[in-house]
Amino acid sequence: MSTESLAQENQDTELQADFAISQYPSDTAEAWLSKMAKAFKSLNYSISFVVLKPGVDSQPYLWRHAIDENGIEMEQLNLLNGPGREVVRIGNKVSYFEPNVPPYSLQSSTINGPFPSELFYQPEKLFDSYEFVLVGRSRVSGRSAQQIRVISNDKSRFGLNLWLDQESGLLLKMNMVNLEGQPLEQIQVAAIQVTEQPDPFFARIDLPMLPDILVMRGQQATTPRWKLNYLPLGMHVAKQDIHRLPMTGELVDYILLTDGLVDVSIYLQPMASAKASQDLIGRHESNTILTRQMGEVSVTLVGKIPAVTADAILKSIQLVQ
């Protein structure tokens, strides 16, 4: 895509965000979310934040975002602990630099990070699935913040509590909570800086040295073997194909579900190949892991959803005749 096209695309997005804000009274959850979406796409900022999950060490990140003189979005997300993981986005090219993996680039308009990008950039797509409730104002990371509660309309998913910077609209804190309101996961901003000019980091990027975009090999078209007779409100099948498990190399049926805020993975394999021979349920960090035996097939679901919802999804799976 040309520089002019990318700049026009960013300008159109800003106009849409301005229009969205004008549709709502100034002190509504919808207006705050529109302000947040515009801020994340249009401001120059540097944010230091920490991800807190049960059972693992805290994960500190540095997130930079900028708009260059041609209106092109640029981002950097850097995991600061351990061997590190760095992601750089210039327009629609996202480059990944990870330990023990050759650098590579993918074509995308967002970075795959610890935050739900659709919530930050296109929150209006979630309005049918979730209720957004304006709660009150408080102080987070030394800044005045507006709190918004995010509730699943059909009570089938975990909730979120958001705190947005009152001045800029950027995120200051995000808590994922279970159905009883107990915290499961947290993103806490430690420092935030909004500037008129892009961070000098972006001027040092040598664009020709970024890895080329990978051309993904097209998978052979197959007729879906499985259907789901129940899905939470707003959730849909985003992908259904054959996956090769990294540890064993075994081929399994794979289904990816998403509602734009939460992703759920389902793996189906013959009982003879499955490690578990009985129904199992557990939790890894914030993910529910549920395995069920269905005739000659073992089905495993992994996702940040309540166990009762995971069970309802798996019980609804049916082999297509």
CSV table of C-alpha atoms in Angstrom, one decimal:
chain,number,residue,atom,x,y,z
A,1,MET,CA,0.0,0.0,0.0
A,2,SER,CA,1.4,3.5,-0.9
A,3,THR,CA,2.2,6.2,1.7
A,4,GLU,CA,-0.6,8.3,0.3
A,5,SER,CA,-3.1,5.5,0.7
A,6,LEU,CA,-2.0,4.7,4.3
A,7,ALA,CA,-2.2,8.4,5.2
A,8,GLN,CA,-5.7,8.7,3.7
A,9,GLU,CA,-6.8,5.5,5.6
A,10,ASN,CA,-5.6,7.0,8.9
A,11,GLN,CA,-7.3,10.3,8.1
A,12,ASP,CA,-10.6,8.5,7.4
A,13,THR,CA,-10.3,6.6,10.6
A,14,GLU,CA,-9.9,9.8,12.6
A,15,LEU,CA,-12.9,11.4,10.9
A,16,GLN,CA,-15.0,8.3,11.8
A,17,ALA,CA,-13.8,8.5,15.4
A,18,ASP,CA,-14.8,12.2,15.6
A,19,PHE,CA,-18.2,11.4,14.1
A,20,ALA,CA,-18.6,8.5,16.6
A,21,ILE,CA,-17.9,10.9,19.6
A,22,SER,CA,-20.4,13.4,18.2
A,23,GLN,CA,-23.1,10.8,18.2
A,24,TYR,CA,-23.1,10.4,22.0
A,25,PRO,CA,-23.4,12.8,25.0
A,26,SER,CA,-19.9,13.7,26.2
A,27,ASP,CA,-20.2,11.8,29.5
A,28,THR,CA,-21.2,8.4,28.3
A,29,ALA,CA,-19.3,5.1,28.1
A,30,GLU,CA,-19.6,5.1,24.3
A,31,ALA,CA,-18.1,8.6,24.1
A,32,TRP,CA,-15.2,7.7,26.3
A,33,LEU,CA,-14.5,4.5,24.2
A,34,SER,CA,-14.6,6.6,21.0
A,35,LYS,CA,-12.1,9.0,22.6
A,36,MET,CA,-9.9,6.1,23.6
A,37,ALA,CA,-10.0,4.6,20.1
A,38,LYS,CA,-9.0,8.0,18.6
A,39,ALA,CA,-6.2,8.5,21.1
A,40,PHE,CA,-4.6,5.1,20.5
A,41,LYS,CA,-4.5,5.7,16.8
A,42,SER,CA,-3.7,9.4,16.5
A,43,LEU,CA,-1.4,10.4,19.4
A,44,ASN,CA,2.4,10.2,19.9
A,45,TYR,CA,2.9,8.4,23.2
A,46,SER,CA,5.2,6.1,25.2
A,47,ILE,CA,3.6,3.8,27.8
A,48,SER,CA,5.3,1.6,30.4
A,49,PHE,CA,3.0,-1.1,31.7
A,50,VAL,CA,3.1,-4.4,33.6
A,51,VAL,CA,1.0,-7.5,33.0
A,52,LEU,CA,0.1,-9.4,36.1
A,53,LYS,CA,-1.2,-13.0,35.8
A,54,PRO,CA,-1.7,-15.7,38.4
A,55,GLY,CA,1.2,-18.1,38.9
A,56,VAL,CA,3.7,-16.2,36.7
A,57,ASP,CA,6.2,-13.3,37.3
A,58,SER,CA,5.1,-9.8,36.3
A,59,GLN,CA,5.8,-8.9,32.7
A,60,PRO,CA,7.0,-5.3,32.1
A,61,TYR,CA,6.5,-3.8,28.6
A,62,LEU,CA,7.4,-0.6,26.8
A,63,TRP,CA,4.8,0.5,24.2
A,64,ARG,CA,5.6,3.4,21.8
A,65,HIS,CA,3.2,4.8,19.2
A,66,ALA,CA,3.7,7.6,16.7
A,67,ILE,CA,2.4,9.2,13.5
A,68,ASP,CA,5.1,10.3,11.0
A,69,GLU,CA,5.0,13.3,8.8
A,70,ASN,CA,3.1,11.4,6.1
A,71,GLY,CA,0.4,10.2,8.6
A,72,ILE,CA,1.7,6.7,8.8
A,73,GLU,CA,1.2,4.8,12.1
A,74,MET,CA,4.3,3.4,13.8
A,75,GLU,CA,4.5,1.2,16.9
A,76,GLN,CA,7.0,-0.6,19.0
A,77,LEU,CA,6.1,-3.2,21.8
A,78,ASN,CA,9.1,-4.4,23.8
A,79,LEU,CA,9.0,-7.1,26.5
A,80,LEU,CA,11.6,-5.9,29.0
A,81,ASN,CA,12.3,-9.0,31.1
A,82,GLY,CA,14.2,-12.1,30.1
A,83,PRO,CA,15.5,-12.7,26.6
A,84,GLY,CA,12.9,-10.2,25.5
A,85,ARG,CA,10.5,-9.9,22.6
A,86,GLU,CA,10.2,-6.9,20.3
A,87,VAL,CA,7.5,-6.1,17.8
A,88,VAL,CA,7.7,-3.1,15.4
A,89,ARG,CA,4.8,-2.0,13.2
A,90,ILE,CA,5.2,0.5,10.3
A,91,GLY,CA,1.8,1.0,8.6
A,92,ASN,CA,0.6,-2.5,7.8
A,93,LYS,CA,3.9,-4.2,8.2
A,94,VAL,CA,4.5,-5.9,11.6
A,95,SER,CA,8.0,-7.2,12.3
A,96,TYR,CA,8.7,-9.7,15.1
A,97,PHE,CA,12.1,-10.2,16.8
A,98,GLU,CA,12.0,-13.1,19.2
A,99,PRO,CA,14.6,-15.4,20.9
A,100,ASN,CA,15.6,-18.5,18.9
A,101,VAL,CA,13.4,-17.5,16.0
A,102,PRO,CA,14.6,-15.8,12.8
A,103,PRO,CA,13.1,-12.3,12.5
A,104,TYR,CA,9.9,-12.2,10.3
A,105,SER,CA,7.2,-9.8,9.2
A,106,LEU,CA,3.5,-10.2,8.8
A,107,GLN,CA,0.9,-7.9,7.1
A,108,SER,CA,-1.4,-6.5,9.7
A,109,SER,CA,-2.7,-3.2,11.0
A,110,THR,CA,-2.3,-4.2,14.6
A,111,ILE,CA,0.3,-5.7,16.9
A,112,ASN,CA,-0.4,-9.0,18.6
A,113,GLY,CA,0.2,-8.1,22.2
A,114,PRO,CA,-1.2,-8.6,25.7
A,115,PHE,CA,-4.1,-6.2,25.0
A,116,PRO,CA,-7.3,-6.8,23.0
A,117,SER,CA,-6.7,-4.6,19.9
A,118,GLU,CA,-10.4,-4.5,18.8
A,119,LEU,CA,-11.4,-3.0,22.2
A,120,PHE,CA,-8.8,-0.3,21.8
A,121,TYR,CA,-9.3,0.5,18.1
A,122,GLN,CA,-12.9,-0.6,17.2
A,123,PRO,CA,-14.9,-0.8,20.4
A,124,GLU,CA,-18.2,-0.2,18.6
A,125,LYS,CA,-17.9,-3.8,17.2
A,126,LEU,CA,-18.4,-5.0,20.8
A,127,PHE,CA,-21.5,-3.1,21.7
A,128,ASP,CA,-23.9,-5.9,20.8
A,129,SER,CA,-22.0,-8.5,22.9
A,130,TYR,CA,-21.0,-6.4,25.9
A,131,GLU,CA,-22.5,-3.6,28.0
A,132,PHE,CA,-20.2,-0.7,28.8
A,133,VAL,CA,-21.1,1.1,32.1
A,134,LEU,CA,-19.7,4.4,33.2
A,135,VAL,CA,-18.8,3.9,36.9
A,136,GLY,CA,-16.9,6.9,38.3
A,137,ARG,CA,-13.6,8.7,38.5
A,138,SER,CA,-10.5,7.9,40.4
A,139,ARG,CA,-6.7,8.3,40.4
A,140,VAL,CA,-4.5,5.8,38.6
A,141,SER,CA,-0.7,6.2,38.1
A,142,GLY,CA,-0.9,9.7,39.4
A,143,ARG,CA,-3.5,10.8,36.8
A,144,SER,CA,-7.3,11.4,36.9
A,145,ALA,CA,-9.1,8.4,35.4
A,146,GLN,CA,-12.6,7.5,34.2
A,147,GLN,CA,-13.6,3.9,35.1
A,148,ILE,CA,-15.7,1.8,32.7
A,149,ARG,CA,-17.1,-1.6,33.5
A,150,VAL,CA,-17.5,-4.1,30.7
A,151,ILE,CA,-20.1,-6.8,31.2
A,152,SER,CA,-21.0,-9.7,28.9
A,153,ASN,CA,-24.6,-9.2,27.8
A,154,ASP,CA,-25.4,-12.9,28.2
A,155,LYS,CA,-23.2,-13.4,31.3
A,156,SER,CA,-21.2,-16.0,29.4
A,157,ARG,CA,-17.8,-14.4,29.6
A,158,PHE,CA,-15.6,-12.7,32.2
A,159,GLY,CA,-15.9,-9.0,32.8
A,160,LEU,CA,-13.4,-6.1,32.5
A,161,ASN,CA,-12.8,-2.9,34.5
A,162,LEU,CA,-11.1,-0.2,32.5
A,163,TRP,CA,-9.6,3.1,33.7
A,164,LEU,CA,-9.0,5.7,31.0
A,165,ASP,CA,-6.8,8.7,31.3
A,166,GLN,CA,-9.2,11.7,31.7
A,167,GLU,CA,-7.0,14.0,29.7
A,168,SER,CA,-5.9,11.8,26.7
A,169,GLY,CA,-8.3,8.9,26.8
A,170,LEU,CA,-5.5,6.3,26.8
A,171,LEU,CA,-5.7,3.2,29.0
A,172,LEU,CA,-4.2,3.4,32.5
A,173,LYS,CA,-5.4,0.2,34.0
A,174,MET,CA,-7.4,-2.9,32.9
A,175,ASN,CA,-8.6,-5.7,35.2
A,176,MET,CA,-10.2,-8.9,34.0
A,177,VAL,CA,-12.6,-10.3,36.6
A,178,ASN,CA,-14.5,-13.6,37.0
A,179,LEU,CA,-18.3,-13.9,37.3
A,180,GLU,CA,-18.0,-13.2,41.0
A,181,GLY,CA,-16.0,-10.0,40.4
A,182,GLN,CA,-12.6,-11.5,41.6
A,183,PRO,CA,-9.5,-10.3,39.6
A,184,LEU,CA,-8.0,-12.8,37.2
A,185,GLU,CA,-5.5,-10.6,35.2
A,186,GLN,CA,-4.4,-7.0,35.3
A,187,ILE,CA,-2.6,-4.6,33.0
A,188,GLN,CA,-1.3,-1.7,35.1
A,189,VAL,CA,0.3,1.4,33.5
A,190,ALA,CA,3.4,2.6,35.4
A,191,ALA,CA,4.2,5.7,33.3
A,192,ILE,CA,2.6,7.5,30.3
A,193,GLN,CA,4.0,10.3,28.2
A,194,VAL,CA,2.2,12.0,25.3
A,195,THR,CA,4.3,14.2,23.1
A,196,GLU,CA,3.9,16.5,20.1
A,197,GLN,CA,6.6,14.8,18.1
A,198,PRO,CA,7.3,11.0,17.5
A,199,ASP,CA,9.7,9.3,19.9
A,200,PRO,CA,13.3,9.5,18.4
A,201,PHE,CA,13.3,5.7,18.4
A,202,PHE,CA,11.3,5.6,15.2
A,203,ALA,CA,13.8,7.9,13.3
A,204,ARG,CA,16.5,5.3,14.0
A,205,ILE,CA,14.6,2.4,12.3
A,206,ASP,CA,16.2,1.3,9.0
A,207,LEU,CA,13.2,0.4,7.0
A,208,PRO,CA,15.0,-1.6,4.3
A,209,MET,CA,16.5,-3.8,7.0
A,210,LEU,CA,13.2,-4.9,8.4
A,211,PRO,CA,12.4,-8.6,7.4
A,212,ASP,CA,10.2,-9.2,4.4
A,213,ILE,CA,6.6,-10.0,4.9
A,214,LEU,CA,6.0,-13.7,5.0
A,215,VAL,CA,3.8,-15.1,2.3
A,216,MET,CA,1.6,-17.6,4.1
A,217,ARG,CA,1.1,-20.9,2.3
A,218,GLY,CA,-2.6,-21.3,1.5
A,219,GLN,CA,-4.2,-24.2,3.2
A,220,GLN,CA,-6.1,-26.7,1.1
A,221,ALA,CA,-9.8,-26.0,1.3
A,222,THR,CA,-11.6,-28.6,3.3
A,223,THR,CA,-15.2,-29.0,4.3
A,224,PRO,CA,-15.7,-28.3,8.0
A,225,ARG,CA,-16.1,-31.6,9.9
A,226,TRP,CA,-17.6,-30.1,13.0
A,227,LYS,CA,-20.3,-27.6,13.9
A,228,LEU,CA,-21.2,-25.9,17.1
A,229,ASN,CA,-24.8,-25.6,18.1
A,230,TYR,CA,-24.1,-23.0,20.9
A,231,LEU,CA,-21.9,-20.0,20.9
A,232,PRO,CA,-21.9,-17.0,23.4
A,233,LEU,CA,-23.6,-13.9,22.1
A,234,GLY,CA,-21.4,-12.2,19.4
A,235,MET,CA,-18.9,-15.0,19.2
A,236,HIS,CA,-18.3,-16.7,15.8
A,237,VAL,CA,-16.0,-19.2,14.2
A,238,ALA,CA,-13.0,-17.3,12.9
A,239,LYS,CA,-11.1,-20.3,11.6
A,240,GLN,CA,-11.6,-24.0,11.1
A,241,ASP,CA,-8.8,-26.1,9.7
A,242,ILE,CA,-6.2,-28.8,10.4
A,243,HIS,CA,-3.4,-28.0,12.9
A,244,ARG,CA,-0.1,-29.7,13.6
A,245,LEU,CA,0.7,-29.8,17.3
A,246,PRO,CA,4.1,-28.4,17.9
A,247,MET,CA,5.1,-30.9,20.6
A,248,THR,CA,4.0,-34.1,19.0
A,249,GLY,CA,3.7,-33.2,15.3
A,250,GLU,CA,0.2,-34.8,15.3
A,251,LEU,CA,-2.5,-33.4,13.0
A,252,VAL,CA,-5.7,-32.4,14.8
A,253,ASP,CA,-8.9,-30.6,13.9
A,254,TYR,CA,-8.8,-27.0,15.0
A,255,ILE,CA,-11.5,-24.4,15.6
A,256,LEU,CA,-10.8,-20.7,16.6
A,257,LEU,CA,-13.7,-18.7,18.1
A,258,THR,CA,-13.6,-15.0,18.8
A,259,ASP,CA,-15.9,-12.2,19.8
A,260,GLY,CA,-13.3,-9.5,19.2
A,261,LEU,CA,-12.4,-9.3,22.8
A,262,VAL,CA,-11.8,-13.0,23.7
A,263,ASP,CA,-10.3,-15.8,21.6
A,264,VAL,CA,-11.1,-19.5,22.3
A,265,SER,CA,-9.2,-22.4,20.7
A,266,ILE,CA,-10.7,-25.9,20.3
A,267,TYR,CA,-8.6,-29.0,19.4
A,268,LEU,CA,-10.2,-32.3,18.4
A,269,GLN,CA,-8.2,-35.6,18.1
A,270,PRO,CA,-8.9,-39.3,18.1
A,271,MET,CA,-9.0,-40.9,21.5
A,272,ALA,CA,-6.2,-43.2,20.7
A,273,SER,CA,-3.8,-40.3,20.2
A,274,ALA,CA,-5.0,-38.2,23.2
A,275,LYS,CA,-2.9,-38.0,26.3
A,276,ALA,CA,-6.0,-37.6,28.6
A,277,SER,CA,-8.4,-40.6,28.8
A,278,GLN,CA,-11.0,-38.8,31.0
A,279,ASP,CA,-12.7,-35.4,31.4
A,280,LEU,CA,-10.3,-32.8,32.8
A,281,ILE,CA,-10.7,-29.2,33.8
A,282,GLY,CA,-8.0,-26.8,35.0
A,283,ARG,CA,-6.7,-23.3,34.7
A,284,HIS,CA,-3.4,-22.0,33.3
A,285,GLU,CA,-2.8,-18.4,34.2
A,286,SER,CA,-6.1,-16.7,33.1
A,287,ASN,CA,-7.1,-19.5,30.7
A,288,THR,CA,-9.7,-22.2,31.4
A,289,ILE,CA,-8.6,-25.6,30.0
A,290,LEU,CA,-11.3,-28.2,29.6
A,291,THR,CA,-10.9,-31.6,28.0
A,292,ARG,CA,-14.0,-33.8,27.3
A,293,GLN,CA,-14.2,-37.3,25.8
A,294,MET,CA,-16.9,-37.4,23.1
A,295,GLY,CA,-17.2,-40.9,21.7
A,296,GLU,CA,-14.0,-41.7,19.9
A,297,VAL,CA,-12.8,-38.1,20.0
A,298,SER,CA,-11.0,-36.1,22.7
A,299,VAL,CA,-11.9,-32.4,22.6
A,300,THR,CA,-9.9,-29.7,24.4
A,301,LEU,CA,-10.9,-26.0,24.8
A,302,VAL,CA,-8.5,-23.3,25.9
A,303,GLY,CA,-9.6,-19.7,26.5
A,304,LYS,CA,-10.3,-16.9,28.9
A,305,ILE,CA,-13.9,-17.8,29.6
A,306,PRO,CA,-15.8,-19.3,32.6
A,307,ALA,CA,-15.7,-23.1,32.9
A,308,VAL,CA,-19.5,-23.3,32.6
A,309,THR,CA,-19.3,-21.5,29.2
A,310,ALA,CA,-16.5,-23.8,28.0
A,311,ASP,CA,-18.5,-26.8,29.0
A,312,ALA,CA,-21.6,-25.5,27.1
A,313,ILE,CA,-19.6,-24.9,24.0
A,314,LEU,CA,-18.0,-28.4,24.0
A,315,LYS,CA,-21.3,-30.1,24.7
A,316,SER,CA,-22.7,-28.4,21.6
A,317,ILE,CA,-20.1,-29.7,19.2
A,318,GLN,CA,-21.5,-32.1,16.6
A,319,LEU,CA,-19.9,-34.1,13.8
A,320,VAL,CA,-21.1,-33.0,10.4
A,321,GLN,CA,-22.6,-36.0,8.6
